[in-house]
Amino acid sequence: MPAKVVDASVLGAIVFREPRAAEAVALLQDSDLYAPELMAYELSHIAQKKSILFPSQFNAFQLALEAAMSMDIRWRDARHPAVLRLALETGLTTYDACYLYLSRLLGAELATFDERLLRAT
């Protein structure tokens, strides 16, 4: 299966059942998934924001986060000096540059709904 680097916009759409969930599933189908360790924090932040907006659904958001963390994803650490350099070259945030860095390192497609990040690939 081809390798794909997945970001929080795509995986979050799936696990939090957002409007683009079906599109996200199609993007990731039949792929070996990779992500920077940063994505775990980004997904936690999404769960936090949703829990603040919809406190009665906290348990569902917590379960969604746990489901994301148990998915078959190969978590990778990023070389931070290289990510910094890439962020400066592309104008991306260092967070987004982590995904781009991993994508380039692996020679893998980047699955994202972030238009700015997609343009940088």
Coordinates of C-alpha atoms in Angstrom, one line a residue:
M1 CA 0.0 0.0 0.0
P2 CA 1.2 3.5 -0.7
A3 CA 2.4 5.6 2.2
K4 CA 0.4 8.8 3.1
V5 CA 1.1 11.4 5.7
V6 CA -2.2 12.4 7.3
D7 CA -2.8 15.6 9.1
A8 CA -5.3 16.6 11.9
S9 CA -7.7 18.2 9.5
V10 CA -8.3 14.8 7.7
L11 CA -8.1 12.5 10.6
G12 CA -10.1 14.8 12.8
A13 CA -12.9 14.9 10.2
I14 CA -13.1 11.1 10.4
V15 CA -13.0 10.6 14.2
F16 CA -15.1 13.6 15.1
R17 CA -17.6 12.9 12.4
E18 CA -17.3 16.2 10.7
P19 CA -19.0 17.0 7.3
R20 CA -16.0 16.0 5.3
A21 CA -15.6 12.6 7.0
A22 CA -16.5 10.6 3.9
E23 CA -14.1 12.5 1.8
A24 CA -11.4 12.0 4.4
V25 CA -12.0 8.2 4.5
A26 CA -11.7 8.1 0.7
L27 CA -8.4 10.0 0.9
L28 CA -6.9 7.5 3.3
Q29 CA -8.3 4.3 1.8
D30 CA -5.7 1.6 1.1
S31 CA -2.8 3.6 2.5
D32 CA -0.1 3.1 5.1
L33 CA -0.6 6.1 7.3
Y34 CA 2.2 8.2 8.8
A35 CA 2.0 11.3 11.0
P36 CA 4.3 13.5 13.1
E37 CA 3.8 13.0 16.8
L38 CA 2.5 16.6 16.9
M39 CA -0.8 15.4 15.4
A40 CA -1.8 13.7 18.7
Y41 CA -1.6 17.2 20.4
E42 CA -3.6 18.8 17.6
L43 CA -6.3 16.1 17.8
S44 CA -6.4 16.7 21.6
H45 CA -6.8 20.4 21.0
I46 CA -9.7 19.7 18.6
A47 CA -11.4 17.5 21.3
Q48 CA -10.8 20.3 23.9
K49 CA -12.4 23.0 21.7
K50 CA -15.4 20.8 20.8
S51 CA -15.8 19.9 24.5
I52 CA -15.9 23.6 25.4
L53 CA -18.5 24.3 22.8
F54 CA -20.6 21.1 23.4
P55 CA -19.9 20.0 27.0
S56 CA -22.7 17.4 27.0
Q57 CA -20.8 15.6 24.3
F58 CA -17.5 15.4 26.2
N59 CA -17.6 11.6 26.4
A60 CA -18.1 11.2 22.7
F61 CA -15.2 13.5 22.0
Q62 CA -13.0 11.6 24.4
L63 CA -13.9 8.3 22.8
A64 CA -13.2 9.8 19.3
L65 CA -9.8 10.9 20.5
E66 CA -9.0 7.5 21.9
A67 CA -10.1 5.9 18.6
A68 CA -7.7 8.2 16.7
M69 CA -4.8 7.3 19.0
S70 CA -5.5 3.5 18.5
M71 CA -5.5 3.7 14.7
D72 CA -2.8 2.0 12.7
I73 CA -0.7 5.1 12.2
R74 CA 3.1 5.1 12.2
W75 CA 4.0 8.0 14.4
R76 CA 7.3 9.8 13.6
D77 CA 9.3 12.5 15.3
A78 CA 10.4 15.5 13.2
R79 CA 13.8 16.9 13.0
H80 CA 13.0 20.4 14.4
P81 CA 15.9 22.3 12.8
A82 CA 14.8 20.9 9.4
V83 CA 11.2 21.8 10.2
L84 CA 12.1 25.3 11.1
R85 CA 14.1 25.8 7.9
L86 CA 11.1 24.4 5.9
A87 CA 8.7 26.7 7.7
L88 CA 10.8 29.7 6.8
E89 CA 11.2 28.6 3.2
T90 CA 7.5 28.0 2.7
G91 CA 5.9 30.6 5.0
L92 CA 4.0 27.8 6.8
T93 CA 3.7 27.5 10.5
T94 CA 6.1 25.1 12.1
Y95 CA 3.2 22.9 12.9
D96 CA 2.2 22.6 9.3
A97 CA 5.8 22.3 8.2
C98 CA 6.1 19.1 10.4
Y99 CA 3.6 17.4 8.1
L100 CA 5.3 18.7 4.9
Y101 CA 8.7 17.6 6.3
L102 CA 7.5 14.1 6.9
S103 CA 5.8 13.9 3.6
R104 CA 9.0 14.9 1.8
L105 CA 11.2 12.7 4.0
L106 CA 9.1 9.6 3.1
G107 CA 8.3 10.6 -0.5
A108 CA 4.7 10.2 0.5
E109 CA 1.5 12.1 -0.5
L110 CA 0.2 14.5 2.1
A111 CA -3.5 14.0 3.0
T112 CA -4.8 17.4 4.2
F113 CA -7.8 19.7 3.9
D114 CA -5.5 22.7 4.6
E115 CA -5.3 24.6 1.3
R116 CA -2.2 26.5 2.2
L117 CA -0.4 23.3 3.2
L118 CA -1.6 21.5 0.1
R119 CA -0.2 24.3 -2.1
A120 CA 3.2 23.9 -0.4
T121 CA 3.5 20.2 -1.3

